[in-house]
GROMACS .gro file of C-alpha atoms in nm:
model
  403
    1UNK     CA    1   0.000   0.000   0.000
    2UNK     CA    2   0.099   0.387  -0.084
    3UNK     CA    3  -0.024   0.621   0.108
    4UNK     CA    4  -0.250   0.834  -0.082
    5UNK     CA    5  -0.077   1.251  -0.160
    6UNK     CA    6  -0.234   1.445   0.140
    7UNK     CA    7  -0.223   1.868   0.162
    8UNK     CA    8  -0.133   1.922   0.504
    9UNK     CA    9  -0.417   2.001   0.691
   10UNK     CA   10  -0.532   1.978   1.023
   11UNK     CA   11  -0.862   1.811   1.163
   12UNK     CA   12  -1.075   1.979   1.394
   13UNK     CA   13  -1.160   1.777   1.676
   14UNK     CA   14  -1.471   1.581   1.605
   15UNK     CA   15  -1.829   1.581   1.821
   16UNK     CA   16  -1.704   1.294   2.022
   17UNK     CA   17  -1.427   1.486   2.160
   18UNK     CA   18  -1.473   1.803   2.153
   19UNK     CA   19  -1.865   1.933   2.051
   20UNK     CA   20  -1.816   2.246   1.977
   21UNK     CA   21  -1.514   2.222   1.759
   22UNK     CA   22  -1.708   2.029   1.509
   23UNK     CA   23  -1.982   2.317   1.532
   24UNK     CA   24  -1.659   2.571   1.479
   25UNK     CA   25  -1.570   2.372   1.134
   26UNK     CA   26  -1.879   2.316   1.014
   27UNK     CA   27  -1.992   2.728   1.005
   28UNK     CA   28  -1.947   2.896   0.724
   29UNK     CA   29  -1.758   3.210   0.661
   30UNK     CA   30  -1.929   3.550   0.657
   31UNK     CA   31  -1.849   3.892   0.607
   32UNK     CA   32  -2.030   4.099   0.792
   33UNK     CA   33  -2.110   4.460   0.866
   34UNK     CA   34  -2.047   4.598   1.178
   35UNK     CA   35  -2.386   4.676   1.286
   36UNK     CA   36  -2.420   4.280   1.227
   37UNK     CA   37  -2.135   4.224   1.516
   38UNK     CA   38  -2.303   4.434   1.735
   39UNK     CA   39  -2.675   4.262   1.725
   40UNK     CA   40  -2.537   3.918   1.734
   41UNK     CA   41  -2.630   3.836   2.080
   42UNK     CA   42  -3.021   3.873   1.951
   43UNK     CA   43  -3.198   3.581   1.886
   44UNK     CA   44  -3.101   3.372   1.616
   45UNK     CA   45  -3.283   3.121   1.382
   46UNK     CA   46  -3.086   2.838   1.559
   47UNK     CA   47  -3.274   2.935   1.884
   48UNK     CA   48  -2.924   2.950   2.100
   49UNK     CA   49  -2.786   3.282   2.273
   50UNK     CA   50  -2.476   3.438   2.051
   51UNK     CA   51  -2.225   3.657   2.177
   52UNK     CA   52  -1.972   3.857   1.985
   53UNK     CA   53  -1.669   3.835   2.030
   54UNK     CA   54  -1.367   3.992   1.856
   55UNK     CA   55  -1.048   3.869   1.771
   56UNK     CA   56  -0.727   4.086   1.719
   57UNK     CA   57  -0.408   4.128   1.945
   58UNK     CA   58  -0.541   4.406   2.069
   59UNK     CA   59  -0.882   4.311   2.146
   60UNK     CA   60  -0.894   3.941   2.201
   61UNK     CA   61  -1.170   3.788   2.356
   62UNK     CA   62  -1.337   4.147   2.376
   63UNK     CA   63  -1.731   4.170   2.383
   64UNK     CA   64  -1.797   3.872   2.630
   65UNK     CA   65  -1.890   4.089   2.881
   66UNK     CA   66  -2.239   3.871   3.012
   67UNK     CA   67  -2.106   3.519   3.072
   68UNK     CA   68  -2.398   3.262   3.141
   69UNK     CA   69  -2.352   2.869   3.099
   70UNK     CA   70  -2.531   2.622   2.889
   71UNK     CA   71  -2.517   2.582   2.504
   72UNK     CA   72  -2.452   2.898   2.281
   73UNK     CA   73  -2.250   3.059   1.996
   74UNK     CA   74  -1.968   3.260   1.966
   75UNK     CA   75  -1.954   3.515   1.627
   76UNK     CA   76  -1.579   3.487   1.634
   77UNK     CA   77  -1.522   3.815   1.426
   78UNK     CA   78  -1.136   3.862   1.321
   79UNK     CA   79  -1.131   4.261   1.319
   80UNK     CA   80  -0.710   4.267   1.235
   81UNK     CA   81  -0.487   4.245   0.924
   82UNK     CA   82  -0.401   3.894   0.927
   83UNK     CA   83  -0.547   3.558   0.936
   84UNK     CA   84  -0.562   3.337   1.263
   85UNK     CA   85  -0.635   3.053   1.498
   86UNK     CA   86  -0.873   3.115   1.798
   87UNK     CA   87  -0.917   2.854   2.085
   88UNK     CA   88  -1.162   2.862   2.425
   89UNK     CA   89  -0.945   2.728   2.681
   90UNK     CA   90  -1.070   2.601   3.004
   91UNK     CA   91  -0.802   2.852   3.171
   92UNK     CA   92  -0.792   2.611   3.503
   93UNK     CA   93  -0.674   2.313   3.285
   94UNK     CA   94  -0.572   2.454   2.983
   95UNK     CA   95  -0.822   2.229   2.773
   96UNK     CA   96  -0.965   2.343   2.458
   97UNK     CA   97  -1.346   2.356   2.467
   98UNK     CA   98  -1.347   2.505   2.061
   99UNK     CA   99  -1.094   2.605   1.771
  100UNK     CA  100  -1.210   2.798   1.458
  101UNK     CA  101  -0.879   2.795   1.239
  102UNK     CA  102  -0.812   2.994   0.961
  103UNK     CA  103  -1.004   3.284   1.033
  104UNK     CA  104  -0.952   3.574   0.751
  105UNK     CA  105  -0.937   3.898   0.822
  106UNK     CA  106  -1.297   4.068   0.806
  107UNK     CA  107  -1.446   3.751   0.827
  108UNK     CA  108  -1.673   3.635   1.122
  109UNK     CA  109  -1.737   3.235   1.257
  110UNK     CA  110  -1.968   3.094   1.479
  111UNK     CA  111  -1.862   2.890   1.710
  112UNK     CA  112  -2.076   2.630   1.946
  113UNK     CA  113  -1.999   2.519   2.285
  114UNK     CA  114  -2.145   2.441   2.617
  115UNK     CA  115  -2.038   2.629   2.929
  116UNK     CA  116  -2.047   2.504   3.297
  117UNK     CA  117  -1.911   2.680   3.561
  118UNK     CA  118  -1.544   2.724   3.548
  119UNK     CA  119  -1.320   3.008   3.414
  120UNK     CA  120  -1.269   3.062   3.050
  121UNK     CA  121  -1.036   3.258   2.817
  122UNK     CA  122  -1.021   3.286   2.408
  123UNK     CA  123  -0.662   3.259   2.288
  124UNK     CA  124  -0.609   3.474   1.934
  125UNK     CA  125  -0.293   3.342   1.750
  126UNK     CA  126  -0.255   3.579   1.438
  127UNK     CA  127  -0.010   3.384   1.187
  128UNK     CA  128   0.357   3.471   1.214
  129UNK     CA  129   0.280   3.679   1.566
  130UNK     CA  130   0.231   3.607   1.893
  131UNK     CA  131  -0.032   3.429   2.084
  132UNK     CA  132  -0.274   3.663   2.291
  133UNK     CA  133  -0.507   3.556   2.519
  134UNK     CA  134  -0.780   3.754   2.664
  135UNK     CA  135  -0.965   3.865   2.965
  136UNK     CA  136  -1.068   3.526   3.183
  137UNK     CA  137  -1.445   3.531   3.209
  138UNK     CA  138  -1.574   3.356   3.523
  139UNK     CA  139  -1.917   3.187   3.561
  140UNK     CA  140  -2.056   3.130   3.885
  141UNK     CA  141  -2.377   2.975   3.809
  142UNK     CA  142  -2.534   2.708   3.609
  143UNK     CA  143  -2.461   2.351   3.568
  144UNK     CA  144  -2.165   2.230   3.690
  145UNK     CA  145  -2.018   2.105   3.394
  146UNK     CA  146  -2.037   2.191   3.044
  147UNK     CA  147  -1.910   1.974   2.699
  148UNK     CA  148  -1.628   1.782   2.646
  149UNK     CA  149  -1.328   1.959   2.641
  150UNK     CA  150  -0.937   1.819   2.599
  151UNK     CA  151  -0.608   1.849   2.688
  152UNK     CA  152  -0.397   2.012   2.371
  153UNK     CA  153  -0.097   1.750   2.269
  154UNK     CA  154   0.240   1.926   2.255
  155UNK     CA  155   0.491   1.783   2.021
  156UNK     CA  156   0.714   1.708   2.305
  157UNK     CA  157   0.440   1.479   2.419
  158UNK     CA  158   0.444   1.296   2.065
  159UNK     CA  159   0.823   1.224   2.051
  160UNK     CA  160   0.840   0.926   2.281
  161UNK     CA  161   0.582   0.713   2.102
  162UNK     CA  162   0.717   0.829   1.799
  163UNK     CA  163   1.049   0.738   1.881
  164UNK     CA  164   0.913   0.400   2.005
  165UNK     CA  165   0.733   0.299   1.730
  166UNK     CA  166   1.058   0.372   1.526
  167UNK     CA  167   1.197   0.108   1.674
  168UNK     CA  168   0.938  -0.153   1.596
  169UNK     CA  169   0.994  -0.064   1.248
  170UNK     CA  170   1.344  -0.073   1.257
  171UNK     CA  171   1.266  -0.467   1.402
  172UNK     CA  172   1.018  -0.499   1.128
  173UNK     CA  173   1.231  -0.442   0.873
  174UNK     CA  174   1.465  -0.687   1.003
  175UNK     CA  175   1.231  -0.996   0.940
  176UNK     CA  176   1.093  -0.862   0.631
  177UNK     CA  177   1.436  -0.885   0.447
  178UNK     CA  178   1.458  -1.255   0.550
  179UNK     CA  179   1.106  -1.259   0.399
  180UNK     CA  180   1.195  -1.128   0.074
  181UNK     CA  181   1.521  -1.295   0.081
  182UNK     CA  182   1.279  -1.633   0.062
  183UNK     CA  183   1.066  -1.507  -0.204
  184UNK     CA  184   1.371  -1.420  -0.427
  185UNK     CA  185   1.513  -1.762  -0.337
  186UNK     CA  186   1.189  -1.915  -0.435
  187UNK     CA  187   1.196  -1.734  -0.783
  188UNK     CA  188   1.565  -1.837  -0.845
  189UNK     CA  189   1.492  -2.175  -0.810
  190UNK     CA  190   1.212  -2.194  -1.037
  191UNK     CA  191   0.963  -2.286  -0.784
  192UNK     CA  192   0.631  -2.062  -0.888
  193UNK     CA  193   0.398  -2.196  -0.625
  194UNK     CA  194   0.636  -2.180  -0.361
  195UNK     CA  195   0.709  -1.825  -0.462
  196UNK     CA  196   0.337  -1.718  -0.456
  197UNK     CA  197   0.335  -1.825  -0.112
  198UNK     CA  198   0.656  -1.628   0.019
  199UNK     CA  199   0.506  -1.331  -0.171
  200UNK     CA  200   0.223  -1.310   0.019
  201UNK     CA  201   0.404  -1.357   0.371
  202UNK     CA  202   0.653  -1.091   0.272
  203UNK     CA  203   0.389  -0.828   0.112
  204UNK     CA  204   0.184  -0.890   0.448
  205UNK     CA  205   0.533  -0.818   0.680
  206UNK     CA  206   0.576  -0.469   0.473
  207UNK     CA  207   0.171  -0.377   0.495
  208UNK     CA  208   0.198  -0.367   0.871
  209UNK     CA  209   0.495  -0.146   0.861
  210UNK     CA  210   0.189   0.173   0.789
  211UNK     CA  211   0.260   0.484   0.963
  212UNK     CA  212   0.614   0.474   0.800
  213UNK     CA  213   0.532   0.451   0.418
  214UNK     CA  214   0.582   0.878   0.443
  215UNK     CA  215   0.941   0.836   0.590
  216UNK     CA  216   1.023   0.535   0.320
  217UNK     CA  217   1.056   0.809   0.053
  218UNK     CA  218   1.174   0.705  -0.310
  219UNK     CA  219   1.258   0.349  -0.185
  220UNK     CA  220   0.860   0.275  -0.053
  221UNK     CA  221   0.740   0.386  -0.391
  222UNK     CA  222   1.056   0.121  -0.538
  223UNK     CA  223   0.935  -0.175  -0.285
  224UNK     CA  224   0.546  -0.113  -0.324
  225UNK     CA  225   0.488   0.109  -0.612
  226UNK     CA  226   0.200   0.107  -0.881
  227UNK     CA  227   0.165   0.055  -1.218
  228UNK     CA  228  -0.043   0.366  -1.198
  229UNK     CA  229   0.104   0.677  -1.423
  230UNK     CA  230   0.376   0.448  -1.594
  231UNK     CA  231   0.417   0.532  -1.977
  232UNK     CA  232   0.340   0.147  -2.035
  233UNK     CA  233   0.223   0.047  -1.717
  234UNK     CA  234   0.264  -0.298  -1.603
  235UNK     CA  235   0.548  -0.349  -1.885
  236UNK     CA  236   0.725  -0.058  -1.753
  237UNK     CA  237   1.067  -0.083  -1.672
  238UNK     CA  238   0.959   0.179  -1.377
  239UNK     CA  239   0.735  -0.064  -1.223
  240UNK     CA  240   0.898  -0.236  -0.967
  241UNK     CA  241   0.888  -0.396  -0.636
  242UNK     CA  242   0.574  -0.628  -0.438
  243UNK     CA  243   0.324  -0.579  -0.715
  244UNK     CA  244   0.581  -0.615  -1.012
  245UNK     CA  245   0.613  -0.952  -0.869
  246UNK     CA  246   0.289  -1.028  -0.775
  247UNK     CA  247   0.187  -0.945  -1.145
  248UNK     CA  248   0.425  -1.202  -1.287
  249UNK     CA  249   0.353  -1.472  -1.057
  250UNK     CA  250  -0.055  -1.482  -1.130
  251UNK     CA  251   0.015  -1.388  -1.478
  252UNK     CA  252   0.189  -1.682  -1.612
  253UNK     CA  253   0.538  -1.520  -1.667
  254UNK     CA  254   0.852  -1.755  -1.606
  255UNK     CA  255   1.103  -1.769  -1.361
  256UNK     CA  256   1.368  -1.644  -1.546
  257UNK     CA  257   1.120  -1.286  -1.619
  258UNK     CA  258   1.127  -1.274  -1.246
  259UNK     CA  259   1.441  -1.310  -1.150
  260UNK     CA  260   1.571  -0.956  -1.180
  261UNK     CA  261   1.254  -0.772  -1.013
  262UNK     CA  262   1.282  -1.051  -0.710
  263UNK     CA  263   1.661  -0.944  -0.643
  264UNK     CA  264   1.565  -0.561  -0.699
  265UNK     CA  265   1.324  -0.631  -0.416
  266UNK     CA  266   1.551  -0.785  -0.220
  267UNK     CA  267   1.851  -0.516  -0.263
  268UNK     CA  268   1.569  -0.238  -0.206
  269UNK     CA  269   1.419  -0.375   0.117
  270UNK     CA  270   1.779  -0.441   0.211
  271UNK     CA  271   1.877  -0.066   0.170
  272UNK     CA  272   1.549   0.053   0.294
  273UNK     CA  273   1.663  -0.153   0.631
  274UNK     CA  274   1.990  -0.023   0.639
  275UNK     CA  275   1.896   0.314   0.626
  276UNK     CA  276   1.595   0.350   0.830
  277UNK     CA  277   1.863   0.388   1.150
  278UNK     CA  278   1.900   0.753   1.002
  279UNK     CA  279   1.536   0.806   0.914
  280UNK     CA  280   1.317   1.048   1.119
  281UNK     CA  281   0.906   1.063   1.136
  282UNK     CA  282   0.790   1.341   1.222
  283UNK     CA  283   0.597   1.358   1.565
  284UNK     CA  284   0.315   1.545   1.502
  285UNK     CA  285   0.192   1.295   1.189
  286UNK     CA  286   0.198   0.996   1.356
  287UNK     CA  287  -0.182   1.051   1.509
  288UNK     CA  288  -0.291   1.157   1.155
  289UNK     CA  289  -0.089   0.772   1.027
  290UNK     CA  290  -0.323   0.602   1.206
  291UNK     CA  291  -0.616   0.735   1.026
  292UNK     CA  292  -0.494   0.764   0.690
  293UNK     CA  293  -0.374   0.390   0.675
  294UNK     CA  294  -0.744   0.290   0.764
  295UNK     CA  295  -0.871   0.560   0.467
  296UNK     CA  296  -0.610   0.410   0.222
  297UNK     CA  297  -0.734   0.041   0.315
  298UNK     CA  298  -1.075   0.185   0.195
  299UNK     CA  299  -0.962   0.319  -0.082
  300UNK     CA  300  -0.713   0.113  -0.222
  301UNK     CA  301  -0.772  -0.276  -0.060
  302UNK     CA  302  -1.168  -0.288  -0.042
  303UNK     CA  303  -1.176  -0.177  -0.372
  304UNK     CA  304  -0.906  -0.444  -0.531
  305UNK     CA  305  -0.738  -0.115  -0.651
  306UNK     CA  306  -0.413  -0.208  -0.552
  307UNK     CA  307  -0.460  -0.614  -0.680
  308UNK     CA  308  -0.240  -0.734  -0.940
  309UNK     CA  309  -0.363  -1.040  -0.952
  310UNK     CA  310  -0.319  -1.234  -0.603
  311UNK     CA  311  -0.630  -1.197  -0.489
  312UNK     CA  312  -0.505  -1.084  -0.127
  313UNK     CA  313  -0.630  -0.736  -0.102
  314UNK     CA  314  -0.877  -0.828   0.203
  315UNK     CA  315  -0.576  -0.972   0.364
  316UNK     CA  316  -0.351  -0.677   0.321
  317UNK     CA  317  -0.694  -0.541   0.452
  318UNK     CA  318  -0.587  -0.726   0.758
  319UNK     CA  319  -0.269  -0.658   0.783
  320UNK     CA  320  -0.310  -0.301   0.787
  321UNK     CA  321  -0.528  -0.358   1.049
  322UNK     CA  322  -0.278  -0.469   1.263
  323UNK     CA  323  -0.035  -0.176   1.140
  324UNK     CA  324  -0.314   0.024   1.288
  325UNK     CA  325  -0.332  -0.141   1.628
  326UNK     CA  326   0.017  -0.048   1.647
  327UNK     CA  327   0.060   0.306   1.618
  328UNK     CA  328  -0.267   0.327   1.851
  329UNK     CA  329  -0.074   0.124   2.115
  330UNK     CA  330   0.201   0.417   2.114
  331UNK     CA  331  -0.040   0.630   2.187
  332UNK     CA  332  -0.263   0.521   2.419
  333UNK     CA  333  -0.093   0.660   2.714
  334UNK     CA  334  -0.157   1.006   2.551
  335UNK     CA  335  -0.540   0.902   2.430
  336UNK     CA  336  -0.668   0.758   2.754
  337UNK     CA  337  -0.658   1.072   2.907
  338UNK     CA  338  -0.785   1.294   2.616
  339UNK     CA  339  -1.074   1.070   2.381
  340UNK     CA  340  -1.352   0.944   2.559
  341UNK     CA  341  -1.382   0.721   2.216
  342UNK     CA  342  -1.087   0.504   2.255
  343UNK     CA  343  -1.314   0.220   2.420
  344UNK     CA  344  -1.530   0.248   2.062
  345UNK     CA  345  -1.208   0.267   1.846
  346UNK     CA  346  -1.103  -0.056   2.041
  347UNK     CA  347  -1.415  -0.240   1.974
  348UNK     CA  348  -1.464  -0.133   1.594
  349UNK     CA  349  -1.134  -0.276   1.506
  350UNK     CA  350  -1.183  -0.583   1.663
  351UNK     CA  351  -1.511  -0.576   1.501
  352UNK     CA  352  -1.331  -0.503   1.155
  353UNK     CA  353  -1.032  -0.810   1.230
  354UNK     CA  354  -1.319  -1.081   1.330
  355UNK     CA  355  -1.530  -0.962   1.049
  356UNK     CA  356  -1.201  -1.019   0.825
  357UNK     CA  357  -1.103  -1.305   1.002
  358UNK     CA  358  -1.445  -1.494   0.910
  359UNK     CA  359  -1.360  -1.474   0.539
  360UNK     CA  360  -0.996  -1.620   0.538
  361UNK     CA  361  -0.983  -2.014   0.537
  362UNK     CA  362  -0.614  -2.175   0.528
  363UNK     CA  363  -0.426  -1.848   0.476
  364UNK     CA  364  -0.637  -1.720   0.178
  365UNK     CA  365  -0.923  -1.487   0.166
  366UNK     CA  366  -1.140  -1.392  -0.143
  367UNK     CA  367  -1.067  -1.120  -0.340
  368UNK     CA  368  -1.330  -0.831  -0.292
  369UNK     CA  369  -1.531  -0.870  -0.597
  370UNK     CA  370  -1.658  -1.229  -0.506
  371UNK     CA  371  -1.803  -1.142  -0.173
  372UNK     CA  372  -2.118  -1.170  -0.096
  373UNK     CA  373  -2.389  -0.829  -0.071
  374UNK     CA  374  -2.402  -0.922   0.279
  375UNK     CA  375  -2.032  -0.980   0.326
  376UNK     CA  376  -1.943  -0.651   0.115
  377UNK     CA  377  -2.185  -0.453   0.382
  378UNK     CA  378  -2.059  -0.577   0.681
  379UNK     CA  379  -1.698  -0.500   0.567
  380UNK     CA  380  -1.746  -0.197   0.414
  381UNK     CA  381  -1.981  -0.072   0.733
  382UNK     CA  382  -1.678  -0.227   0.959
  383UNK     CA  383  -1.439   0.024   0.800
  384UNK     CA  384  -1.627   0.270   0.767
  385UNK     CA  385  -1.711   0.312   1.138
  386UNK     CA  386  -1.332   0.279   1.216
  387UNK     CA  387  -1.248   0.524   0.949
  388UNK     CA  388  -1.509   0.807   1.130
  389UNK     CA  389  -1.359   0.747   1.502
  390UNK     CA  390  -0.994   0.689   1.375
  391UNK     CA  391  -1.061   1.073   1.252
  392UNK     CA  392  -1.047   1.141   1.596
  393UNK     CA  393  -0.714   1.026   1.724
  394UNK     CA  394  -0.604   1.225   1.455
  395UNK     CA  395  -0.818   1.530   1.572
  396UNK     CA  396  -0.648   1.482   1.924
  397UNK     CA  397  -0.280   1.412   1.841
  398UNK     CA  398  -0.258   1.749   1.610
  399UNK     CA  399   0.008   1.967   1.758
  400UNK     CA  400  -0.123   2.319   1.852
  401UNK     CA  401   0.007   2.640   1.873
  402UNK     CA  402   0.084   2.752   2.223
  403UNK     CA  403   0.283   3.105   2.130
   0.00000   0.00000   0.00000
């Protein structure tokens, strides 16, 4: 598997983290007149209370001035020059309670959240300035707590997991050159079936190694590249690696075709090992991995997109799984704290293994297109489930600006 290109973005933290940031995301961009700002705390067609509330260095936070709890909207209106980020902090914990990112100048936001008592503060960070954070506003009455808010992740907080899970893949890399080693043995000697099998075992080994395709660079597209864009694709000289092979062995094409693509495999995993001891992921992506491998497995695996022949897209399906499960072990110690979902992302990828698990029989599983309606549903509603709450860790682990 290839990760998809992504822009770099960030995700807002969804309604089962953090309510009102999903509210924040989902508004849409106004410009409004001033006389607009000033009667926004009238009655609106949603039915909720809305409070104005400018954003600038100067001014930030400015125009709460009647704090009350319970649910209601903030016109976040950014009256300076430049663009920028505005959180609600909880200003006893430092948890966010609502972002709005992005927010052009002129332009005004809602965004939803619901108070309790506490003390709150909105945090203005203009792009390429300083943060500013405003007056603390204090309510005293009112339920006792409002929504979910969390804890912000720092980078610093991301290193050791990332650092950890380096080292897996370090070890993974390990076994998966003997695994290709076998494979290219397999091809040398003329032994097709024998091949087909060490093919699979050794594709499997690499689609576990997920979160790290990014840091692979030129060498991941060399091991697990597609025919996709080459001048003549599958005939092209370019196309190389897993599914090079995997095309020739369930294509008919001889031993002594394979040969050279089997030891280009096995020279490119070996350098890929060698030089992952100077490789580096960055920190704050490795929350984001563990959605986008789950996204790519729709995309790519459910689909047979990525088949070349083998039939084993379900159980690379699988195998990403388990690439999953790993980068969520490194950071559980940072999610148990922070996402309330982490129980549900648990149970919807066992769901999504067992599920899997049903439709393999000695090692083999059938290829996407001959499953059942039923068995296409259940799968597809399986990933799809994990896809929506794996959108969260993401949404969690995003590294915020705190100056």
């Amino acid at each position: 598997m290839r990760l998809a290109p992504r822009t770099n973005r960030r995700i807002l933290l969804p309604v089962a983290v953090v309510a009102a940031l999903a509210a924040a995301a989902s508004g849409a961009a106004a410009l409004l007149p001033d006389s607009s700002a000033a009667k926004s705390a009238a009655a609106a067609a949603d039915g909720l209370p809305h409070t104005a509330v400018e954003v600038s260095p100067g001014a930030c936070g400015h125009g709460w001035d009647r704090p009350s709890a319970g649910r209601q909207v903030f016109d976040l209106r950014n009256t300076s020059s430049d663009p920028a980020e505005v959180y609600l902090t909880d200003t006893s914990t430092g948890a966010l309670l609502g972002e709005v990112e992005g927010l052009a100048p002129g332009v005004q936001r809602p965004l939803q959240v619901v108070l309790g008592r506490g003390s709150y503060a909105f945090r203005c960070l203009p792009e390429d300035a300083d943060a500013v954070t405003g007056p603390t506003v204090r309510i005293t009455a009112g339920p006792a707590t409002g929504g979910p808010a969390v804890l912000p992740v720092t980078e610093h907080d991301l290193i050791p997991p990332t650092l950890e899970y380096q080292k897996w893949i370090g070890q993974g890399l390990g076994a998966l050159v003997g695994k290709v080693d076998a494979l290219r043995d397999a091809v040398d000697s003329g032994d097709l079936p024998a091949a087909r099998t060490a093919w699979l075992t050794a594709h499997l080994g690499y689609s576990r190694l997920g979160a790290a395709y990014d840091a692979f660079g030129d060498l991941g597209d060399a091991v697990d590249g597609l025919a996709d864009g080459q001048p003549d694709g599958v005939k092209d000289q370019g196309f190389t690696g897993f599914h090079r092979i995997e095309y020739g062995l369930w294509h008919h094409q001889s031993a002594d075709q394979l040969r050279a693509p089997a030891q280009q495999l096995a020279e490119d995993v070996r350098k890929l090992r060698d030089q992952w001891a100077d490789a580096r992921m960055e920190p704050a992506d490795l929350g984001l991995r563990a959605h986008e491998i789950t996204e790519d497995t729709v995309t790519f695996e459910l689909t047979g997109h990525n088949d070349y022949g083998s039939g084993s897209s379900l159980a690379t399906a699988r195998a990403q799984l388990d690439g999953t499960a790993e980068v969520l072990d490194r950071l559980r110690p940072l999610l148990e704290p922070r996402d309330p979902e982490l129980p549900g992302i648990d149970q919807w990828l066992a769901r999504s293994r067992s599920d899997l698990d049903a439709l393999g029989h000695d090692g083999s599983w059938p290829a996407p297109d001959k499953l059942t309606d039923n068995q296409r549903e259940r799968i597809n509603a399986d990933f799809g489930g994990l896809v929506e709450r794996l959108a969260g860790v993401a949404a969690v682990c995003d590294v915020r600006r705190t100056s």
